[in-house]
PDB file of C-alpha atoms and ligand atoms in Angstrom:
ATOM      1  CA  UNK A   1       7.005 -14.341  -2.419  1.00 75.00           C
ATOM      2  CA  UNK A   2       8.510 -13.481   0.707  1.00 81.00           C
ATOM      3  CA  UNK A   3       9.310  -9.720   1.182  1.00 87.00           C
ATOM      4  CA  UNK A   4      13.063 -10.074   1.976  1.00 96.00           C
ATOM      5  CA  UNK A   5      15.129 -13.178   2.719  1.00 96.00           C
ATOM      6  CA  UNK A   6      17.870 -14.429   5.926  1.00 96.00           C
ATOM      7  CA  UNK A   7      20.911 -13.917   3.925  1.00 95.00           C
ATOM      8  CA  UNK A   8      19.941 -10.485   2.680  1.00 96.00           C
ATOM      9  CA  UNK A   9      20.812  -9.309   6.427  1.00 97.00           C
ATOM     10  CA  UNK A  10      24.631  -7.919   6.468  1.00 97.00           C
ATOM     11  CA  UNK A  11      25.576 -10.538   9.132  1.00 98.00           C
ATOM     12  CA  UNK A  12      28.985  -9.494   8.392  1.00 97.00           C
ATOM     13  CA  UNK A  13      28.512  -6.035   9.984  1.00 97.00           C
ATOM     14  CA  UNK A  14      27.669  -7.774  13.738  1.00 98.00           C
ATOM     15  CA  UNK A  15      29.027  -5.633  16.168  1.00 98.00           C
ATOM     16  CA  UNK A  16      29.700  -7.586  19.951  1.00 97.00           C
ATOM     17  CA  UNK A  17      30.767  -4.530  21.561  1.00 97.00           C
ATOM     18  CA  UNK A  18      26.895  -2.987  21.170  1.00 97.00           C
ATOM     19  CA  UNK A  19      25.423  -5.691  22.714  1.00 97.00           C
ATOM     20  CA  UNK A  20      22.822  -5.662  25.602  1.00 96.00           C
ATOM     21  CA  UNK A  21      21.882  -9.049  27.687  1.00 95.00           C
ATOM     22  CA  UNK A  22      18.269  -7.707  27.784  1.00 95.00           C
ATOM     23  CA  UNK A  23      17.448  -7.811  24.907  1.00 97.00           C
ATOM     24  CA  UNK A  24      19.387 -11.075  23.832  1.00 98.00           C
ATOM     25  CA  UNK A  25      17.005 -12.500  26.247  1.00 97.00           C
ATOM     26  CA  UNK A  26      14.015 -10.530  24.590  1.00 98.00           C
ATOM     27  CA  UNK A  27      14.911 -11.978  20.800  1.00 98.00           C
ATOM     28  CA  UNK A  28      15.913 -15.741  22.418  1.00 98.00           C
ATOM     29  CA  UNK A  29      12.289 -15.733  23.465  1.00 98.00           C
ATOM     30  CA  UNK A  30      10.873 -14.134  20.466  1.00 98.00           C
ATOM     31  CA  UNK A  31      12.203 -16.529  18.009  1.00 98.00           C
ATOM     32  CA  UNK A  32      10.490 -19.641  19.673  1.00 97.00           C
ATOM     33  CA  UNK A  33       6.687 -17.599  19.470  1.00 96.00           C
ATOM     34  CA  UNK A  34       7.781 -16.683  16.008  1.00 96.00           C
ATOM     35  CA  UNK A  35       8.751 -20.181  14.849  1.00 96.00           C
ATOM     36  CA  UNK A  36       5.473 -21.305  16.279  1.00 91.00           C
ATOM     37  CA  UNK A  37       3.884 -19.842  13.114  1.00 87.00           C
ATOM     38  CA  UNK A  38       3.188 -22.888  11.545  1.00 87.00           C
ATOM     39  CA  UNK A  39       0.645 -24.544  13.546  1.00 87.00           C
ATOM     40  CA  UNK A  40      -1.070 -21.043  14.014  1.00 90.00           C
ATOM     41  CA  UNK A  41      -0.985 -21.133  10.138  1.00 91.00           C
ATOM     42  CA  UNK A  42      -2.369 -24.763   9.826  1.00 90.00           C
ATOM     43  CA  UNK A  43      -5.552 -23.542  12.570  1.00 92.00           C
ATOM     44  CA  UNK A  44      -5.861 -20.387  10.668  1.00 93.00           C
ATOM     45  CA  UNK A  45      -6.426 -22.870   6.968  1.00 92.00           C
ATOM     46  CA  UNK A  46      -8.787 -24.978   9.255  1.00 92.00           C
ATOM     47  CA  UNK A  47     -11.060 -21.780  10.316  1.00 93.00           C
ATOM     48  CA  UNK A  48     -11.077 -20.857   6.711  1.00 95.00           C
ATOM     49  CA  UNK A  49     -11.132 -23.653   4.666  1.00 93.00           C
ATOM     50  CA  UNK A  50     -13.553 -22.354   2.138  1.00 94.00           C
ATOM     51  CA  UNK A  51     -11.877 -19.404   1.386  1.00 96.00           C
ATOM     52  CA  UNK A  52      -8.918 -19.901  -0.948  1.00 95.00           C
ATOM     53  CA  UNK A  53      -7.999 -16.356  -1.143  1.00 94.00           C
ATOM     54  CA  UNK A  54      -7.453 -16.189   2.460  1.00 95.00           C
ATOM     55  CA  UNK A  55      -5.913 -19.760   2.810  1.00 95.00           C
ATOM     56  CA  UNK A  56      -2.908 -18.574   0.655  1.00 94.00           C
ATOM     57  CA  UNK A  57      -2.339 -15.284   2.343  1.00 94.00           C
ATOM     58  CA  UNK A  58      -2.215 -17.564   5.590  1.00 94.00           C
ATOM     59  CA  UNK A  59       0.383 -19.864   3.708  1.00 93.00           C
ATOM     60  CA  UNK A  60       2.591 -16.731   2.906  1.00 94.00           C
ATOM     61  CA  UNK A  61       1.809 -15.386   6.401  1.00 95.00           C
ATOM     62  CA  UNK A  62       3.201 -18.075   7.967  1.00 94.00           C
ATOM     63  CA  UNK A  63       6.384 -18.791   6.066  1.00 95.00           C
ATOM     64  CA  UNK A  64       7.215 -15.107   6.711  1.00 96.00           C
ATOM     65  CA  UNK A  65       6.363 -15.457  10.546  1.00 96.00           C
ATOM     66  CA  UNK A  66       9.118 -18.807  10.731  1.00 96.00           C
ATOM     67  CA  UNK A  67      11.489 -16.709   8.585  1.00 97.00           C
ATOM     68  CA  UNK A  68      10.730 -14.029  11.757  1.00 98.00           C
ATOM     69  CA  UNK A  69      11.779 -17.336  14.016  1.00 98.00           C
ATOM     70  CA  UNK A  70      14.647 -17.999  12.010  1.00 98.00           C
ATOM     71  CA  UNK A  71      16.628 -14.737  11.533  1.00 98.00           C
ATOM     72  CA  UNK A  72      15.723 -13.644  15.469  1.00 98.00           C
ATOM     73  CA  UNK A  73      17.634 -17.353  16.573  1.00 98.00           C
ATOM     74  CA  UNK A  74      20.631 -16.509  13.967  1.00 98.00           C
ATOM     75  CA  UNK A  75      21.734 -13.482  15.465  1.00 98.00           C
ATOM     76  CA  UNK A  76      20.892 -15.065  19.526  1.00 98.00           C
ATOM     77  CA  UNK A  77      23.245 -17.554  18.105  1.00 98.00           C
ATOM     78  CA  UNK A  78      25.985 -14.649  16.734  1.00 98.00           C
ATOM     79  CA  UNK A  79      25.228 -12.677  20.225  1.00 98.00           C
ATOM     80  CA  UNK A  80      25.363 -15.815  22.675  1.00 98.00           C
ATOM     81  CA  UNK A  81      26.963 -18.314  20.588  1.00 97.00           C
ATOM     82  CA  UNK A  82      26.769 -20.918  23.419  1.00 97.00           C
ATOM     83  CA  UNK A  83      22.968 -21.101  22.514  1.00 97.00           C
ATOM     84  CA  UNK A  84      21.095 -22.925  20.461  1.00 97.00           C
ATOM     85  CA  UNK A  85      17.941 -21.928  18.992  1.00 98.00           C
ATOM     86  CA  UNK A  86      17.156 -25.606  17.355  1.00 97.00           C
ATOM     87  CA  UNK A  87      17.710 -27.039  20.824  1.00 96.00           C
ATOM     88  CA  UNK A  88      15.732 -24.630  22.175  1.00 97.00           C
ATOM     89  CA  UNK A  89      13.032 -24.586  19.959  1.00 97.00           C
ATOM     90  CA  UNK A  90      12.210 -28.291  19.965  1.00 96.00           C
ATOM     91  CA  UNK A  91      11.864 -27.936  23.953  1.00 95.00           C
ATOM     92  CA  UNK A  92       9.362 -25.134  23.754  1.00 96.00           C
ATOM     93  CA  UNK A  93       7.979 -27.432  21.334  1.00 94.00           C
ATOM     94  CA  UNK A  94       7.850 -30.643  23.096  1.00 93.00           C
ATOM     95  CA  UNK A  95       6.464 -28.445  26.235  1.00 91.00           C
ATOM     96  CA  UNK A  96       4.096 -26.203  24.729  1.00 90.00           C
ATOM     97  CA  UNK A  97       1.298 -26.506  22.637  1.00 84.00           C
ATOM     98  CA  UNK A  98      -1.436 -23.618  21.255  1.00 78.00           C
ATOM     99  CA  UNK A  99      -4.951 -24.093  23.000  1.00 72.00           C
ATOM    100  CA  UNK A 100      -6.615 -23.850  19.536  1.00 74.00           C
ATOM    101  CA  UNK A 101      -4.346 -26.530  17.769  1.00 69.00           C
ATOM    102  CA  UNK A 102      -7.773 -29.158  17.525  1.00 76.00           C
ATOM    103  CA  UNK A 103     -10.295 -26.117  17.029  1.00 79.00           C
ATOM    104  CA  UNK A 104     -12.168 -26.513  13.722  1.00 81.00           C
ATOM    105  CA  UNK A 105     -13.817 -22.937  13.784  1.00 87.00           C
ATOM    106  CA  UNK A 106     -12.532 -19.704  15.440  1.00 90.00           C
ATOM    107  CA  UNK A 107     -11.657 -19.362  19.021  1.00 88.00           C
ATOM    108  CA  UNK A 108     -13.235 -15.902  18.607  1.00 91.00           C
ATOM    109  CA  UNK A 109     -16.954 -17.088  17.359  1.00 90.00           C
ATOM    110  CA  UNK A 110     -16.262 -15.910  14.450  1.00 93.00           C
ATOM    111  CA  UNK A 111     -13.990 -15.293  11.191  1.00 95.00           C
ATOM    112  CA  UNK A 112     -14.247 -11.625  11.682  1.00 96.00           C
ATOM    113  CA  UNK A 113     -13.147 -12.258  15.453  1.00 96.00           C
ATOM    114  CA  UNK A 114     -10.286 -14.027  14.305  1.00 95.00           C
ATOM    115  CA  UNK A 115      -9.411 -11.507  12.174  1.00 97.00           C
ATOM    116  CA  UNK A 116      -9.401  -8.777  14.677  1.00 97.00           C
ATOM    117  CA  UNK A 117      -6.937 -10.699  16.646  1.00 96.00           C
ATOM    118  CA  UNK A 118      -4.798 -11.395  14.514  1.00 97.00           C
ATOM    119  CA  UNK A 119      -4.998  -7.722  13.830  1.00 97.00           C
ATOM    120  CA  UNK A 120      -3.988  -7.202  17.472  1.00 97.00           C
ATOM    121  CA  UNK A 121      -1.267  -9.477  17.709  1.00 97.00           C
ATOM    122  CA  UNK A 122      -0.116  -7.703  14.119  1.00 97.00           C
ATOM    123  CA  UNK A 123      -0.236  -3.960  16.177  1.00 97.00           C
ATOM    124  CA  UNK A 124       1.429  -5.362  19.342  1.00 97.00           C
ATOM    125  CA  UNK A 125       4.519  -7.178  16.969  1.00 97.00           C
ATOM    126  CA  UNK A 126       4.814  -4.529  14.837  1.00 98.00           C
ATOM    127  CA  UNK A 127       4.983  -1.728  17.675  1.00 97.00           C
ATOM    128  CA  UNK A 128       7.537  -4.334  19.647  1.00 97.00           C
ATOM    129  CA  UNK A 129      10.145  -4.933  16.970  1.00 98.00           C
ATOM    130  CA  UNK A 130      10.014  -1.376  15.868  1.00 98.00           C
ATOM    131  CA  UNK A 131      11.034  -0.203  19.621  1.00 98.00           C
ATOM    132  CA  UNK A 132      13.595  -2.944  19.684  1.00 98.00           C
ATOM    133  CA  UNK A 133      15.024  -1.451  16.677  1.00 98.00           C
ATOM    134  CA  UNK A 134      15.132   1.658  18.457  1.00 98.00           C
ATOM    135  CA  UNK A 135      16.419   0.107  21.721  1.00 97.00           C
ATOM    136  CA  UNK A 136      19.223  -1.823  20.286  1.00 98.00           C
ATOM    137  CA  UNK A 137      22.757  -0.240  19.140  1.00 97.00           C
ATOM    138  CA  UNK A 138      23.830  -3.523  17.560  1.00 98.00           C
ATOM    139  CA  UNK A 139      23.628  -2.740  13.792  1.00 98.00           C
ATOM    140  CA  UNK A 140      22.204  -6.259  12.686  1.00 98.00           C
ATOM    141  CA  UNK A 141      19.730  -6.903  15.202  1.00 98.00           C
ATOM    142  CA  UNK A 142      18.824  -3.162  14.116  1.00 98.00           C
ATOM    143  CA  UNK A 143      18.181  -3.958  10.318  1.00 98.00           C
ATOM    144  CA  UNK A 144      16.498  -7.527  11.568  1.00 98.00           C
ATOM    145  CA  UNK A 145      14.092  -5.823  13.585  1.00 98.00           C
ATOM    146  CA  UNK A 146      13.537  -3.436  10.997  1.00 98.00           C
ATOM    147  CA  UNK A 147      12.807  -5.892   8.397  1.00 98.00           C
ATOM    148  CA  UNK A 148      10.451  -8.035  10.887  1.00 98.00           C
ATOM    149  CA  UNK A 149       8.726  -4.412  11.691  1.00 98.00           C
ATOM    150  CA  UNK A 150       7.590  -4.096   7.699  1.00 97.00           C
ATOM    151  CA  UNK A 151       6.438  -7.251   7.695  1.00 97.00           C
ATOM    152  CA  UNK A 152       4.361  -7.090  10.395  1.00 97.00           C
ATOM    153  CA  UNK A 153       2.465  -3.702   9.072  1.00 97.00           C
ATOM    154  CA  UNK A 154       1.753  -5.794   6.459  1.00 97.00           C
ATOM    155  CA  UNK A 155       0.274  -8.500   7.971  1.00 97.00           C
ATOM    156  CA  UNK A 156      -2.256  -6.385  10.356  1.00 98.00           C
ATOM    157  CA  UNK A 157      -3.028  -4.481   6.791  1.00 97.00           C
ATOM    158  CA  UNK A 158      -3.307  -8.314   5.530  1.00 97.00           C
ATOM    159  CA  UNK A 159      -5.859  -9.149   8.172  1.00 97.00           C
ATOM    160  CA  UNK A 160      -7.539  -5.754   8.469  1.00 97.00           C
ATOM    161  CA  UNK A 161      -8.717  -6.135   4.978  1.00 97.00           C
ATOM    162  CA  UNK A 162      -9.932 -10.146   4.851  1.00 96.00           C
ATOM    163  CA  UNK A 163     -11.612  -8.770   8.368  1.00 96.00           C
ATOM    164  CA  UNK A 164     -13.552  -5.490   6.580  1.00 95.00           C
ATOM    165  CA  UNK A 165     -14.619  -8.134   4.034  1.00 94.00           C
ATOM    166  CA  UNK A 166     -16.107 -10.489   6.855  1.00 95.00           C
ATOM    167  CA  UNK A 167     -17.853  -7.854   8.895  1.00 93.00           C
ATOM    168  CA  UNK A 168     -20.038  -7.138   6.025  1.00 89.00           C
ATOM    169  CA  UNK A 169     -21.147 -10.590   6.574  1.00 91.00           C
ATOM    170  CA  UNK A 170     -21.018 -11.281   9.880  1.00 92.00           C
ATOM    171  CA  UNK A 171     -22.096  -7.561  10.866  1.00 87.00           C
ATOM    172  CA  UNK A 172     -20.151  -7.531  14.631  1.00 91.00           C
ATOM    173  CA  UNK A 173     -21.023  -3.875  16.354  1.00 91.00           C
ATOM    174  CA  UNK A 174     -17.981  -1.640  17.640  1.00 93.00           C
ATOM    175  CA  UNK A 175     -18.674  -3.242  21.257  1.00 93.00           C
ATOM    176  CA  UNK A 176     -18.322  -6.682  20.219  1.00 94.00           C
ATOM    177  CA  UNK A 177     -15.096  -6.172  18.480  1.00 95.00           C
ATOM    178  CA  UNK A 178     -13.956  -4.223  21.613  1.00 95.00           C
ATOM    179  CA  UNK A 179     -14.677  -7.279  23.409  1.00 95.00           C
ATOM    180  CA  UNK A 180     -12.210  -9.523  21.279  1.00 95.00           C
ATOM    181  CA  UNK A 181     -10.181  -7.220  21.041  1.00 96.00           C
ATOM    182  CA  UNK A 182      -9.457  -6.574  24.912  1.00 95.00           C
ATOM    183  CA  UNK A 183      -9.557 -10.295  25.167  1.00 94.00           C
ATOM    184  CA  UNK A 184      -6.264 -11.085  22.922  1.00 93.00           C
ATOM    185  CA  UNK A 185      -4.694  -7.863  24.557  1.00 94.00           C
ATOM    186  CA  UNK A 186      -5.044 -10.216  27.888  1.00 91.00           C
ATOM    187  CA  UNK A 187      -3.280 -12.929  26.576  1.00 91.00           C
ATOM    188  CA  UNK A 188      -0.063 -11.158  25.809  1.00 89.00           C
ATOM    189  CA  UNK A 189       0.688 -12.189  29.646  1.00 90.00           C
ATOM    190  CA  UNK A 190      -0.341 -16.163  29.447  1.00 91.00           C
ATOM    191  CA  UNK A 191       2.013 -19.069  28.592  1.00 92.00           C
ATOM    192  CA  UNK A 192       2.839 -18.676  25.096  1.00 93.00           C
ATOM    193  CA  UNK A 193       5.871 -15.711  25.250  1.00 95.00           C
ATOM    194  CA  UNK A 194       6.168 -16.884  29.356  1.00 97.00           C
ATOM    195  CA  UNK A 195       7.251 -20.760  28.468  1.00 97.00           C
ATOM    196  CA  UNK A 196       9.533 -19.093  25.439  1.00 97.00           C
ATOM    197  CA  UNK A 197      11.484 -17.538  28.130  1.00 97.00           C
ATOM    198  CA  UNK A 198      11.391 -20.640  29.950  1.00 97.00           C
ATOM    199  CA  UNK A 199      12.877 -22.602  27.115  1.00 97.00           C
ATOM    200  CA  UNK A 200      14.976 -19.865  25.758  1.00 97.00           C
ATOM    201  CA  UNK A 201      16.812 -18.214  28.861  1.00 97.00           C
ATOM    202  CA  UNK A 202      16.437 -20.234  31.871  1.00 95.00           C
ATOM    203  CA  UNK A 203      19.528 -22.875  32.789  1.00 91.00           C
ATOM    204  CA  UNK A 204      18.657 -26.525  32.234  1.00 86.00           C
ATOM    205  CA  UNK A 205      17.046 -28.022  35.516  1.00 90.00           C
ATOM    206  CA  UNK A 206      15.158 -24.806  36.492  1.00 94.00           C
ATOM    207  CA  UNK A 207      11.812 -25.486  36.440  1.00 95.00           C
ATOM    208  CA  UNK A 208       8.768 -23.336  34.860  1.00 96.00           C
ATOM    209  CA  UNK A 209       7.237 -21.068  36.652  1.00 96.00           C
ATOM    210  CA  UNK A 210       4.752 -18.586  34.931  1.00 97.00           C
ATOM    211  CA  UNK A 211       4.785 -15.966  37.104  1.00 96.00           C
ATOM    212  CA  UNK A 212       8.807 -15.781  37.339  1.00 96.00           C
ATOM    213  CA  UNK A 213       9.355 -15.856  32.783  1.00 97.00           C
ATOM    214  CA  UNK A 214       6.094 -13.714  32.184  1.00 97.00           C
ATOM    215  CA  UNK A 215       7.852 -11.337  34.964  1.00 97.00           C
ATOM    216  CA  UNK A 216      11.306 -11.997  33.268  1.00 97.00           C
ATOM    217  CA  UNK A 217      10.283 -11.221  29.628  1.00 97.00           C
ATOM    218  CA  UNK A 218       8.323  -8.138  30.189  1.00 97.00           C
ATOM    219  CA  UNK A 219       9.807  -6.310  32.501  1.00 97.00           C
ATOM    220  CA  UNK A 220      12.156  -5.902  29.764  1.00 97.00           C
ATOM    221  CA  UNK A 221      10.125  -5.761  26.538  1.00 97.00           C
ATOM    222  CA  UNK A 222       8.124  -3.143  28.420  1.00 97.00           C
ATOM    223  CA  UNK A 223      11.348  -1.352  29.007  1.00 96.00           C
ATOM    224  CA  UNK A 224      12.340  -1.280  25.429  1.00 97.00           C
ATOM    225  CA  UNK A 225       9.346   0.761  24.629  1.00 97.00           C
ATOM    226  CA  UNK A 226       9.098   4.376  24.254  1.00 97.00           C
ATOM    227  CA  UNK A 227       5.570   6.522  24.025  1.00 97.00           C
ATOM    228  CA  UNK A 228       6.024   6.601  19.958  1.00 97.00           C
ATOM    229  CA  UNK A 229       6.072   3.155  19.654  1.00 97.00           C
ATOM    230  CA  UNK A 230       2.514   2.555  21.846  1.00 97.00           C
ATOM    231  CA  UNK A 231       1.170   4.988  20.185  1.00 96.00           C
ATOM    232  CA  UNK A 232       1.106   3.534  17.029  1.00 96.00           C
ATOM    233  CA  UNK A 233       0.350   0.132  18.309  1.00 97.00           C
ATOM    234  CA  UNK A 234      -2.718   1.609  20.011  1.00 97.00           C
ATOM    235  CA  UNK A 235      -3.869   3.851  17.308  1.00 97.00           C
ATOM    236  CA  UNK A 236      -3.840   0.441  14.938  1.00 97.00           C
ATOM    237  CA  UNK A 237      -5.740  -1.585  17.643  1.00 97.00           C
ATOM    238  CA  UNK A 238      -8.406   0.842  17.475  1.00 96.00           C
ATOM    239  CA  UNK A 239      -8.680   1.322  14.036  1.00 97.00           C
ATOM    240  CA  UNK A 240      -9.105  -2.533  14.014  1.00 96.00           C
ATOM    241  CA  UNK A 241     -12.350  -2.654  16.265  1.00 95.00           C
ATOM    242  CA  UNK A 242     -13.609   0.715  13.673  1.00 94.00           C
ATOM    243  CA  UNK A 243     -12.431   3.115  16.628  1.00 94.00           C
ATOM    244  CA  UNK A 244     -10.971   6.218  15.002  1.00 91.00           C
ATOM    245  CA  UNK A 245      -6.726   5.636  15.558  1.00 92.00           C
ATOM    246  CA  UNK A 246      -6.031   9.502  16.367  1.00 91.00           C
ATOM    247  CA  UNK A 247      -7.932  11.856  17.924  1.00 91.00           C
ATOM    248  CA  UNK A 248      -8.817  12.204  21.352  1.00 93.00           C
ATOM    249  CA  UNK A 249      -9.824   9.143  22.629  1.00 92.00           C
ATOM    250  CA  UNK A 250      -6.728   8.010  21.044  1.00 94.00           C
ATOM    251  CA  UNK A 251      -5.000  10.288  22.906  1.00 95.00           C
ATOM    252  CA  UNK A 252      -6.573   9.451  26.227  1.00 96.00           C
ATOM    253  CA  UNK A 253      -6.290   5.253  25.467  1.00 95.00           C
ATOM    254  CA  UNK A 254      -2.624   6.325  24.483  1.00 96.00           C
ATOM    255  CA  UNK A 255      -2.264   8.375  27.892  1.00 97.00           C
ATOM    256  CA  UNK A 256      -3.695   5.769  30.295  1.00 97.00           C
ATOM    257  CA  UNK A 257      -1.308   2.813  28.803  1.00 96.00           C
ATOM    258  CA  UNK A 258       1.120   4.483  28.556  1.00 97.00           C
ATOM    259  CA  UNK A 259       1.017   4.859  32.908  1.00 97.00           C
ATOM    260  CA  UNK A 260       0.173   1.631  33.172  1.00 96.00           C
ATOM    261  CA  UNK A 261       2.529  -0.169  31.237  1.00 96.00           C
ATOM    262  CA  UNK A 262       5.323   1.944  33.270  1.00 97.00           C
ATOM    263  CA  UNK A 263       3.705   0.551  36.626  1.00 97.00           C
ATOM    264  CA  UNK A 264       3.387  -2.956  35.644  1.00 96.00           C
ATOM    265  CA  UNK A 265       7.282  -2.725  33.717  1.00 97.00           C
ATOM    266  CA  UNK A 266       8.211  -1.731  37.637  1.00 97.00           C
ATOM    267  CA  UNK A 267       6.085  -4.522  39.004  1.00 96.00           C
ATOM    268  CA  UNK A 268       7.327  -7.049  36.546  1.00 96.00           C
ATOM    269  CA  UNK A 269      10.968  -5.596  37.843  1.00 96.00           C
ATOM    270  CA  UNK A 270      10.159  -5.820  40.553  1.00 96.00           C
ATOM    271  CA  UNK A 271       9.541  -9.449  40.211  1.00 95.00           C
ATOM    272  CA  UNK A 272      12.292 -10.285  38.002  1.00 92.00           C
ATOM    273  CA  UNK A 273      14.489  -9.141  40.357  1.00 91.00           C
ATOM    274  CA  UNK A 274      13.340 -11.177  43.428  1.00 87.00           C
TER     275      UNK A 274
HETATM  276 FE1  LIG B   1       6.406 -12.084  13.241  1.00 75.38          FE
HETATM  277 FE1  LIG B   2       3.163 -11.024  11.812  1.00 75.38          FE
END
């Protein structure tokens, strides 16, 4: 059973005057990445096919990540209604497809890899859409955002727990998980949210270019985040690789991000702007 459901939201209370074109761009390109969940949930049945218990978290998983897709392109639609997130969809679709769609194990070596990444992408999505709760006056996109935030908690609580059940197994040290960790933190700047801007914000006829969307989409979702927000996201990351989440070197991981996620929001900017 899914937490919550689309026509729960108070779409009725959408308020035009509190809009910002930031982050309509922001939640245009979100909603493709979030649609995506199904073939993400399809690999994810793959790598653990012999786990049933895990197999239907991953079915639930996924229909709640579309449902993410689904009420993010409703209110693009309400804020730009000369978009289409359908449209839009099927091109990032028809252009883009995830590098592990033919893998038959884990991407990561190993279950308890996989685990910890999807634990990462559940701290990064979770920190995001509660600072674009906080960044956005528009009371819908506010309660959306809100929603999507709870669900995502869940999910890195969802994987955290299949993932303490592996590492008994699989036995990965604390430097090892590090390493997978840091490694999905990296990808946060490839293709996948890059050619969802693409699809989702640039005019028809402009062609891709990674460097431009990747610039384009996080020079503002970097903006849209205050200290709070990475804070939590970090502390969750480490707790994920068995780092303690506060405490000092939480404070000093938090400290050091925090500067350089300012620099590179100026250098994306930067960027964008040119
Ligand atoms: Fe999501
Ligand atoms: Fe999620």
């Amino acid at each position: 059973m899914k937490h919550w459901r689309i026509d729960e939201v108070r779409w009725d209370q959408f308020d035009p005057a509190k809009l910002d074109p930031s982050i309509i761009a922001l939640v245009k390109s979100a909603a493709m990445v979030e649609r995506n969940g199904t073939d993400y949930g399809t690999y994810l049945k793959r790598v653990f096919h012999d786990d049933p218990a895990f197999k239907d978290a991953a079915d639930l998983w996924s229909v709640e990540e579309i449902q993410h897709g689904d009420a993010l392109g409703r209110w693009a639609m309400l804020a730009d209604p000369s978009w289409d997130y359908q449209a839009a969809f099927q091109r990032y679709k028809d252009g883009y497809e995830l590098p592990l769609l033919t893998a038959d194990s884990s991407v990561r070596g190993s279950r308890t890899g996989e685990l910890i990444a999807r634990c990462i992408v559940e701290s990064g999505t979770s920190s995001y859409y509660s600072a674009l709760a906080d960044a956005t006056e528009e009371p819908v996109l506010k309660q959306v955002c809100k929603l999507i935030a709870a669900d995502e908690f869940r999910h890195f609580k969802l994987f955290y727990d299949h993932m303490k059940r592996y590492l008994g197994r699989e036995r990965i040290g604390v430097w090892g998980r590090l390493r997978i960790a840091l490694g999905r933190v990296g990808e946060s700047e490839d293709d996948e949210l890059a050619y969802a801007y693409h699809c989702s914000n640039d005019a028809p006829g402009l062609a891709y270019d990674h460097d431009r969307c990747i610039a384009g989409y996080m020079s503002r979702a970097m903006q849209a985040y205050q200290y709070k927000h990475l804070e939590r996201g970090i502390g969750m990351m480490l707790k994920a690789v068995g780092l303690k989440p506060h405490g000092r070197l939480s404070s000093v991981v938090v400290g050091l991000s925090w500067r350089f996620m300012r620099r590179r929001q100026r250098r994306f900017a930067l960027v964008a702007a040119a």
